[in-house]
Amino acid sequence: MAEGFGQGMECEDQERNSKMSAVVIVHGGAWAIPSKLAKDCIDGVKAAACAGLSVLKRGGSALDAVETAVRTMEDNTVFNAGHGATLNADGEVELDAIIMDGRMLDSGAVSCVKNIANPVSLARAVMEKTAHTMLTGRGATLFADSIGMCTVPTDILVTEYERKEWEKHKKCITGVMEDFNSQCANDSVGAVALDYAGNVACATSTGGIRNKMAGRVGDSSIVGCGGYADNLSGAVSCTGHGESILKVTLARLILSHMERGKSVADASQLSLQYMRDQVRGTGGAIVVAPSGQWAATFTTERMAWAAVENNVLWYGLEPNEKLKEQLPQ
Ligand code: GLY
């Protein structure tokens, strides 16, 4: 990955900031992505990463960039978030999301929402407009109404493709013992960013596991599990089997390894391996350090990811795949 990028900068803050590069990394979920969805997933993550970078180039913060990148994927029906989310055992949508700002460790989250097209923006509103860090279900929808956020009929979020997949896989139960390398599983979307001022942020959004029990909340909206951001150590967004990620607090675990001197890639690999060894869980993570080092790592069959830095777009789907495109200036 882009390890070593940005290392060794020891100049004064202002000088450092003026030279600092910005980076946005996104994932579209770690799971056994079928080949027929591969191109759409890759195109989707590339578009999301570029949307995030445009925000930074216009002077937006890392927080603005991750919200925009995740909204782009929530609006894209190929991903399990917002429009196109997977259905629970009752055949209903229940969405979870988190956003976190590395400046002051502020975070906001929503869980089990059914009528919100962009849960990541509602999570941001929870962070910025309430004294709380998470709202769930009906209360979250009431809050959305109270701030004038558009709610949608839940059926609008359900695609014909997902309805058919749900019918087909109705008997799948994705448990802790089950490898996430199953096409019964589907996963989340997420973004991490480092802005030109040196601030980091993360966001994660999901429809959760197909056929989950009504009311089940996975890792995505839980701080330290589905995501974490701290300007002192970095930002992480996780994807994979939620119950496993919750057990090992994956996002914080990765940052803890980085705080003890591990590189972003080693910290991610060690933590994902620990999750596999200890609880037989698989998944993936995207990480950015305050230095600009970043990594996209997974233990599932595939994970769609993309990263933009210095007008270069990196992306991949298969293990160890890292493709490169030059973006126009
Ligand atoms: N990683 C998403 C979920 O398990 O809900």
GROMACS .gro file of C-alpha atoms and ligand atoms in nm:
model
  334
    1MET     CA    1   0.000   0.000   0.000
    2ALA     CA    2   0.112   0.359   0.024
    3GLU     CA    3   0.316   0.285   0.333
    4GLY     CA    4   0.589   0.532   0.414
    5PHE     CA    5   0.399   0.812   0.244
    6GLY     CA    6   0.424   1.129   0.446
    7GLN     CA    7   0.667   0.986   0.700
    8GLY     CA    8   0.953   1.187   0.843
    9MET     CA    9   0.782   1.526   0.828
   10GLU     CA   10   0.913   1.706   1.133
   11CYS     CA   11   0.869   2.068   1.034
   12GLU     CA   12   0.656   2.331   1.207
   13ASP     CA   13   0.279   2.274   1.201
   14GLN     CA   14   0.198   2.548   0.954
   15GLU     CA   15   0.468   2.443   0.712
   16ARG     CA   16   0.370   2.081   0.756
   17ASN     CA   17   0.005   2.157   0.688
   18SER     CA   18   0.079   2.358   0.376
   19LYS     CA   19   0.272   2.063   0.235
   20MET     CA   20   0.038   1.798   0.363
   21SER     CA   21  -0.141   1.577   0.116
   22ALA     CA   22  -0.501   1.480   0.162
   23VAL     CA   23  -0.624   1.126   0.116
   24VAL     CA   24  -0.963   0.954   0.102
   25ILE     CA   25  -1.002   0.576   0.123
   26VAL     CA   26  -1.336   0.396   0.086
   27HIS     CA   27  -1.464   0.039   0.099
   28GLY     CA   28  -1.781  -0.112  -0.039
   29GLY     CA   29  -1.786  -0.415   0.192
   30ALA     CA   30  -1.573  -0.724   0.252
   31TRP     CA   31  -1.746  -1.045   0.145
   32ALA     CA   32  -1.759  -1.300  -0.138
   33ILE     CA   33  -1.860  -1.042  -0.398
   34PRO     CA   34  -2.000  -1.234  -0.697
   35SER     CA   35  -1.826  -1.165  -1.027
   36LYS     CA   36  -2.145  -1.027  -1.179
   37LEU     CA   37  -2.133  -0.741  -0.923
   38ALA     CA   38  -1.757  -0.684  -0.938
   39LYS     CA   39  -1.751  -0.406  -1.198
   40ASP     CA   40  -2.035  -0.211  -1.040
   41CYS     CA   41  -1.869  -0.239  -0.698
   42ILE     CA   42  -1.536  -0.116  -0.834
   43ASP     CA   43  -1.698   0.170  -1.026
   44GLY     CA   44  -1.897   0.259  -0.713
   45VAL     CA   45  -1.597   0.280  -0.480
   46LYS     CA   46  -1.395   0.477  -0.736
   47ALA     CA   47  -1.677   0.731  -0.770
   48ALA     CA   48  -1.714   0.756  -0.392
   49ALA     CA   49  -1.341   0.814  -0.333
   50CYS     CA   50  -1.335   1.083  -0.605
   51ALA     CA   51  -1.644   1.251  -0.456
   52GLY     CA   52  -1.469   1.261  -0.118
   53LEU     CA   53  -1.152   1.409  -0.267
   54SER     CA   54  -1.351   1.680  -0.450
   55VAL     CA   55  -1.487   1.790  -0.114
   56LEU     CA   56  -1.136   1.820   0.029
   57LYS     CA   57  -1.013   2.009  -0.277
   58ARG     CA   58  -1.296   2.261  -0.233
   59GLY     CA   59  -1.174   2.323   0.123
   60GLY     CA   60  -1.400   2.076   0.302
   61SER     CA   61  -1.292   1.887   0.612
   62ALA     CA   62  -1.216   1.517   0.648
   63LEU     CA   63  -1.558   1.491   0.816
   64ASP     CA   64  -1.730   1.645   0.511
   65ALA     CA   65  -1.535   1.414   0.280
   66VAL     CA   66  -1.628   1.089   0.458
   67GLU     CA   67  -1.994   1.192   0.478
   68THR     CA   68  -2.002   1.268   0.104
   69ALA     CA   69  -1.818   0.947   0.010
   70VAL     CA   70  -2.052   0.733   0.219
   71ARG     CA   71  -2.364   0.913   0.089
   72THR     CA   72  -2.246   0.835  -0.265
   73MET     CA   73  -2.240   0.464  -0.177
   74GLU     CA   74  -2.569   0.479   0.017
   75ASP     CA   75  -2.726   0.614  -0.303
   76ASN     CA   76  -2.573   0.337  -0.514
   77THR     CA   77  -2.794   0.027  -0.509
   78VAL     CA   78  -2.504  -0.213  -0.563
   79PHE     CA   79  -2.397  -0.160  -0.200
   80ASN     CA   80  -2.557  -0.278   0.123
   81ALA     CA   81  -2.636   0.066   0.267
   82GLY     CA   82  -2.918   0.314   0.215
   83HIS     CA   83  -3.080   0.225  -0.120
   84GLY     CA   84  -3.015  -0.142  -0.190
   85ALA     CA   85  -2.967  -0.246   0.173
   86THR     CA   86  -3.021  -0.609   0.270
   87LEU     CA   87  -3.345  -0.718   0.436
   88ASN     CA   88  -3.386  -0.862   0.784
   89ALA     CA   89  -3.576  -1.181   0.876
   90ASP     CA   90  -3.905  -0.992   0.850
   91GLY     CA   91  -3.816  -0.872   0.499
   92GLU     CA   92  -3.759  -0.516   0.624
   93VAL     CA   93  -3.477  -0.265   0.596
   94GLU     CA   94  -3.299  -0.166   0.921
   95LEU     CA   95  -3.000   0.061   0.874
   96ASP     CA   96  -2.706   0.147   1.100
   97ALA     CA   97  -2.441   0.418   1.057
   98ILE     CA   98  -2.167   0.605   1.240
   99ILE     CA   99  -1.953   0.911   1.173
  100MET     CA  100  -1.659   1.029   1.384
  101ASP     CA  101  -1.445   1.342   1.384
  102GLY     CA  102  -1.082   1.289   1.489
  103ARG     CA  103  -1.042   1.646   1.616
  104MET     CA  104  -1.233   1.616   1.945
  105LEU     CA  105  -1.341   1.247   1.928
  106ASP     CA  106  -1.699   1.354   1.860
  107SER     CA  107  -1.913   1.078   1.715
  108GLY     CA  108  -2.274   1.030   1.613
  109ALA     CA  109  -2.462   0.714   1.521
  110VAL     CA  110  -2.802   0.577   1.433
  111SER     CA  111  -2.928   0.220   1.439
  112CYS     CA  112  -3.234   0.031   1.314
  113VAL     CA  113  -3.362   0.320   1.101
  114LYS     CA  114  -3.609   0.231   0.826
  115ASN     CA  115  -3.707   0.559   0.662
  116ILE     CA  116  -3.378   0.736   0.606
  117ALA     CA  117  -3.203   0.725   0.269
  118ASN     CA  118  -2.872   0.857   0.404
  119PRO     CA  119  -2.823   0.734   0.760
  120VAL     CA  120  -2.468   0.874   0.767
  121SER     CA  121  -2.608   1.228   0.749
  122LEU     CA  122  -2.854   1.154   1.029
  123ALA     CA  123  -2.561   1.017   1.233
  124ARG     CA  124  -2.379   1.345   1.171
  125ALA     CA  125  -2.686   1.541   1.284
  126VAL     CA  126  -2.698   1.332   1.605
  127MET     CA  127  -2.335   1.427   1.665
  128GLU     CA  128  -2.380   1.796   1.589
  129LYS     CA  129  -2.733   1.875   1.708
  130THR     CA  130  -2.794   1.654   2.013
  131ALA     CA  131  -2.624   1.588   2.345
  132HIS     CA  132  -2.614   1.215   2.259
  133THR     CA  133  -2.399   0.986   2.050
  134MET     CA  134  -2.658   0.738   1.922
  135LEU     CA  135  -3.030   0.736   1.846
  136THR     CA  136  -3.215   0.422   1.745
  137GLY     CA  137  -3.535   0.319   1.563
  138ARG     CA  138  -3.839   0.541   1.609
  139GLY     CA  139  -3.653   0.801   1.815
  140ALA     CA  140  -3.399   0.846   1.537
  141THR     CA  141  -3.679   0.897   1.282
  142LEU     CA  142  -3.857   1.145   1.510
  143PHE     CA  143  -3.531   1.334   1.545
  144ALA     CA  144  -3.490   1.337   1.164
  145ASP     CA  145  -3.840   1.483   1.134
  146SER     CA  146  -3.766   1.742   1.400
  147ILE     CA  147  -3.466   1.880   1.211
  148GLY     CA  148  -3.644   1.872   0.875
  149MET     CA  149  -3.444   1.583   0.736
  150CYS     CA  150  -3.632   1.415   0.458
  151THR     CA  151  -3.770   1.072   0.549
  152VAL     CA  152  -3.866   0.820   0.280
  153PRO     CA  153  -4.114   0.531   0.262
  154THR     CA  154  -3.904   0.228   0.356
  155ASP     CA  155  -4.002   0.044   0.035
  156ILE     CA  156  -3.813   0.301  -0.170
  157LEU     CA  157  -3.491   0.165  -0.018
  158VAL     CA  158  -3.565  -0.194  -0.124
  159THR     CA  159  -3.443  -0.303  -0.466
  160GLU     CA  160  -3.594  -0.580  -0.672
  161TYR     CA  161  -3.252  -0.747  -0.674
  162GLU     CA  162  -3.241  -0.756  -0.291
  163ARG     CA  163  -3.598  -0.883  -0.265
  164LYS     CA  164  -3.502  -1.174  -0.494
  165GLU     CA  165  -3.175  -1.242  -0.307
  166TRP     CA  166  -3.363  -1.238   0.022
  167GLU     CA  167  -3.613  -1.494  -0.109
  168LYS     CA  168  -3.326  -1.710  -0.238
  169HIS     CA  169  -3.117  -1.696   0.078
  170LYS     CA  170  -3.400  -1.692   0.330
  171LYS     CA  171  -3.260  -1.997   0.504
  172CYS     CA  172  -2.909  -1.852   0.546
  173ILE     CA  173  -2.815  -1.766   0.901
  174THR     CA  174  -2.481  -1.593   0.922
  175GLY     CA  175  -2.344  -1.683   1.264
  176VAL     CA  176  -2.013  -1.632   1.432
  177MET     CA  177  -1.898  -1.977   1.324
  178GLU     CA  178  -1.980  -1.908   0.962
  179ASP     CA  179  -1.710  -1.770   0.744
  180PHE     CA  180  -1.814  -1.438   0.595
  181ASN     CA  181  -1.702  -1.585   0.263
  182SER     CA  182  -2.057  -1.672   0.174
  183GLN     CA  183  -2.280  -1.511  -0.080
  184CYS     CA  184  -2.551  -1.515   0.188
  185ALA     CA  185  -2.354  -1.235   0.347
  186ASN     CA  186  -2.326  -0.886   0.214
  187ASP     CA  187  -2.169  -0.596   0.389
  188SER     CA  188  -2.126  -0.232   0.468
  189VAL     CA  189  -1.970   0.077   0.312
  190GLY     CA  190  -1.720   0.309   0.473
  191ALA     CA  191  -1.473   0.591   0.430
  192VAL     CA  192  -1.176   0.741   0.610
  193ALA     CA  193  -1.004   1.067   0.521
  194LEU     CA  194  -0.715   1.292   0.611
  195ASP     CA  195  -0.769   1.657   0.515
  196TYR     CA  196  -0.519   1.931   0.426
  197ALA     CA  197  -0.526   2.057   0.786
  198GLY     CA  198  -0.418   1.716   0.919
  199ASN     CA  199  -0.757   1.611   1.060
  200VAL     CA  200  -0.891   1.258   1.023
  201ALA     CA  201  -1.250   1.126   1.018
  202CYS     CA  202  -1.436   0.803   0.952
  203ALA     CA  203  -1.787   0.698   0.851
  204THR     CA  204  -1.954   0.357   0.810
  205SER     CA  205  -2.306   0.267   0.697
  206THR     CA  206  -2.487  -0.065   0.649
  207GLY     CA  207  -2.807  -0.260   0.611
  208GLY     CA  208  -2.638  -0.527   0.824
  209ILE     CA  209  -2.650  -0.900   0.764
  210ARG     CA  210  -2.924  -1.037   0.542
  211ASN     CA  211  -3.189  -1.225   0.746
  212LYS     CA  212  -3.068  -1.075   1.075
  213MET     CA  213  -3.325  -1.074   1.356
  214ALA     CA  214  -3.539  -0.762   1.368
  215GLY     CA  215  -3.368  -0.517   1.604
  216ARG     CA  216  -3.022  -0.669   1.560
  217VAL     CA  217  -2.746  -0.408   1.561
  218GLY     CA  218  -2.401  -0.505   1.434
  219ASP     CA  219  -2.067  -0.332   1.456
  220SER     CA  220  -2.118  -0.049   1.209
  221SER     CA  221  -2.283   0.205   1.438
  222ILE     CA  222  -2.079   0.116   1.746
  223VAL     CA  223  -1.790   0.345   1.825
  224GLY     CA  224  -1.454   0.164   1.829
  225CYS     CA  225  -1.601  -0.131   1.638
  226GLY     CA  226  -1.737  -0.020   1.299
  227GLY     CA  227  -1.521   0.291   1.305
  228TYR     CA  228  -1.301   0.521   1.508
  229ALA     CA  229  -1.116   0.846   1.441
  230ASP     CA  230  -0.857   1.022   1.652
  231ASN     CA  231  -0.621   1.287   1.514
  232LEU     CA  232  -0.348   1.145   1.739
  233SER     CA  233  -0.355   0.796   1.592
  234GLY     CA  234  -0.569   0.777   1.275
  235ALA     CA  235  -0.906   0.676   1.138
  236VAL     CA  236  -1.054   0.332   1.063
  237SER     CA  237  -1.373   0.202   0.902
  238CYS     CA  238  -1.446  -0.170   0.936
  239THR     CA  239  -1.653  -0.420   0.741
  240GLY     CA  240  -1.730  -0.787   0.791
  241HIS     CA  241  -1.908  -1.007   1.039
  242GLY     CA  242  -2.053  -0.762   1.290
  243GLU     CA  243  -2.073  -0.991   1.592
  244SER     CA  244  -1.703  -1.080   1.548
  245ILE     CA  245  -1.599  -0.717   1.501
  246LEU     CA  246  -1.788  -0.624   1.818
  247LYS     CA  247  -1.606  -0.893   2.017
  248VAL     CA  248  -1.261  -0.762   1.927
  249THR     CA  249  -1.351  -0.388   1.898
  250LEU     CA  250  -1.173  -0.401   1.565
  251ALA     CA  251  -1.137  -0.029   1.483
  252ARG     CA  252  -0.983   0.053   1.822
  253LEU     CA  253  -0.769  -0.263   1.812
  254ILE     CA  254  -0.611  -0.151   1.485
  255LEU     CA  255  -0.540   0.198   1.623
  256SER     CA  256  -0.395   0.048   1.943
  257HIS     CA  257  -0.141  -0.144   1.735
  258MET     CA  258  -0.056   0.177   1.548
  259GLU     CA  259  -0.015   0.363   1.878
  260ARG     CA  260   0.241   0.098   1.970
  261GLY     CA  261   0.441   0.165   1.653
  262LYS     CA  262   0.296  -0.077   1.398
  263SER     CA  263   0.248   0.042   1.040
  264VAL     CA  264  -0.110   0.083   0.917
  265ALA     CA  265  -0.084  -0.236   0.709
  266ASP     CA  266   0.070  -0.444   0.990
  267ALA     CA  267  -0.180  -0.311   1.246
  268SER     CA  268  -0.472  -0.401   1.016
  269GLN     CA  269  -0.337  -0.745   0.932
  270LEU     CA  270  -0.256  -0.832   1.294
  271SER     CA  271  -0.602  -0.724   1.410
  272LEU     CA  272  -0.791  -0.906   1.135
  273GLN     CA  273  -0.582  -1.218   1.198
  274TYR     CA  274  -0.658  -1.190   1.572
  275MET     CA  275  -1.029  -1.171   1.491
  276ARG     CA  276  -0.999  -1.479   1.271
  277ASP     CA  277  -0.800  -1.676   1.532
  278GLN     CA  278  -1.001  -1.577   1.838
  279VAL     CA  279  -1.359  -1.571   1.711
  280ARG     CA  280  -1.333  -1.715   1.358
  281GLY     CA  281  -1.457  -1.388   1.213
  282THR     CA  282  -1.356  -1.243   0.879
  283GLY     CA  283  -1.379  -0.889   0.751
  284GLY     CA  284  -1.183  -0.591   0.632
  285ALA     CA  285  -1.067  -0.243   0.726
  286ILE     CA  286  -0.953   0.080   0.567
  287VAL     CA  287  -0.713   0.289   0.770
  288VAL     CA  288  -0.538   0.625   0.744
  289ALA     CA  289  -0.272   0.757   0.980
  290PRO     CA  290  -0.209   1.127   1.051
  291SER     CA  291   0.111   1.088   0.845
  292GLY     CA  292  -0.092   1.000   0.536
  293GLN     CA  293   0.001   0.632   0.542
  294TRP     CA  294  -0.301   0.424   0.449
  295ALA     CA  295  -0.405   0.063   0.395
  296ALA     CA  296  -0.701  -0.142   0.272
  297THR     CA  297  -0.688  -0.494   0.415
  298PHE     CA  298  -0.929  -0.789   0.429
  299THR     CA  299  -0.955  -1.158   0.516
  300THR     CA  300  -1.268  -1.228   0.310
  301GLU     CA  301  -1.259  -1.346  -0.050
  302ARG     CA  302  -1.295  -0.995  -0.186
  303MET     CA  303  -1.336  -0.633  -0.079
  304ALA     CA  304  -1.403  -0.343  -0.314
  305TRP     CA  305  -1.190  -0.045  -0.210
  306ALA     CA  306  -1.048   0.273  -0.360
  307ALA     CA  307  -0.814   0.547  -0.242
  308VAL     CA  308  -0.723   0.886  -0.384
  309GLU     CA  309  -0.412   1.083  -0.302
  310ASN     CA  310  -0.220   1.338  -0.510
  311ASN     CA  311  -0.457   1.289  -0.805
  312VAL     CA  312  -0.375   0.919  -0.817
  313LEU     CA  313  -0.662   0.673  -0.780
  314TRP     CA  314  -0.577   0.332  -0.635
  315TYR     CA  315  -0.832   0.052  -0.624
  316GLY     CA  316  -0.877  -0.322  -0.591
  317LEU     CA  317  -1.111  -0.613  -0.527
  318GLU     CA  318  -0.898  -0.929  -0.501
  319PRO     CA  319  -0.641  -1.001  -0.227
  320ASN     CA  320  -0.314  -0.813  -0.295
  321GLU     CA  321  -0.464  -0.635  -0.595
  322LYS     CA  322  -0.367  -0.269  -0.625
  323LEU     CA  323  -0.448  -0.097  -0.953
  324LYS     CA  324  -0.362   0.261  -1.038
  325GLU     CA  325  -0.519   0.539  -1.247
  326GLN     CA  326  -0.399   0.894  -1.291
  327LEU     CA  327  -0.677   1.147  -1.238
  328PRO     CA  328  -0.697   1.473  -1.432
  329GLN     CA  329  -0.554   1.772  -1.236
  330GLY     N1  330  -2.061  -0.529   0.937
  330GLY     C1  331  -2.197  -0.501   0.926
  330GLY     C2  332  -2.282  -0.579   1.016
  330GLY     O1  333  -2.243  -0.686   1.058
  330GLY     O2  334  -2.389  -0.534   1.047
   0.00000   0.00000   0.00000
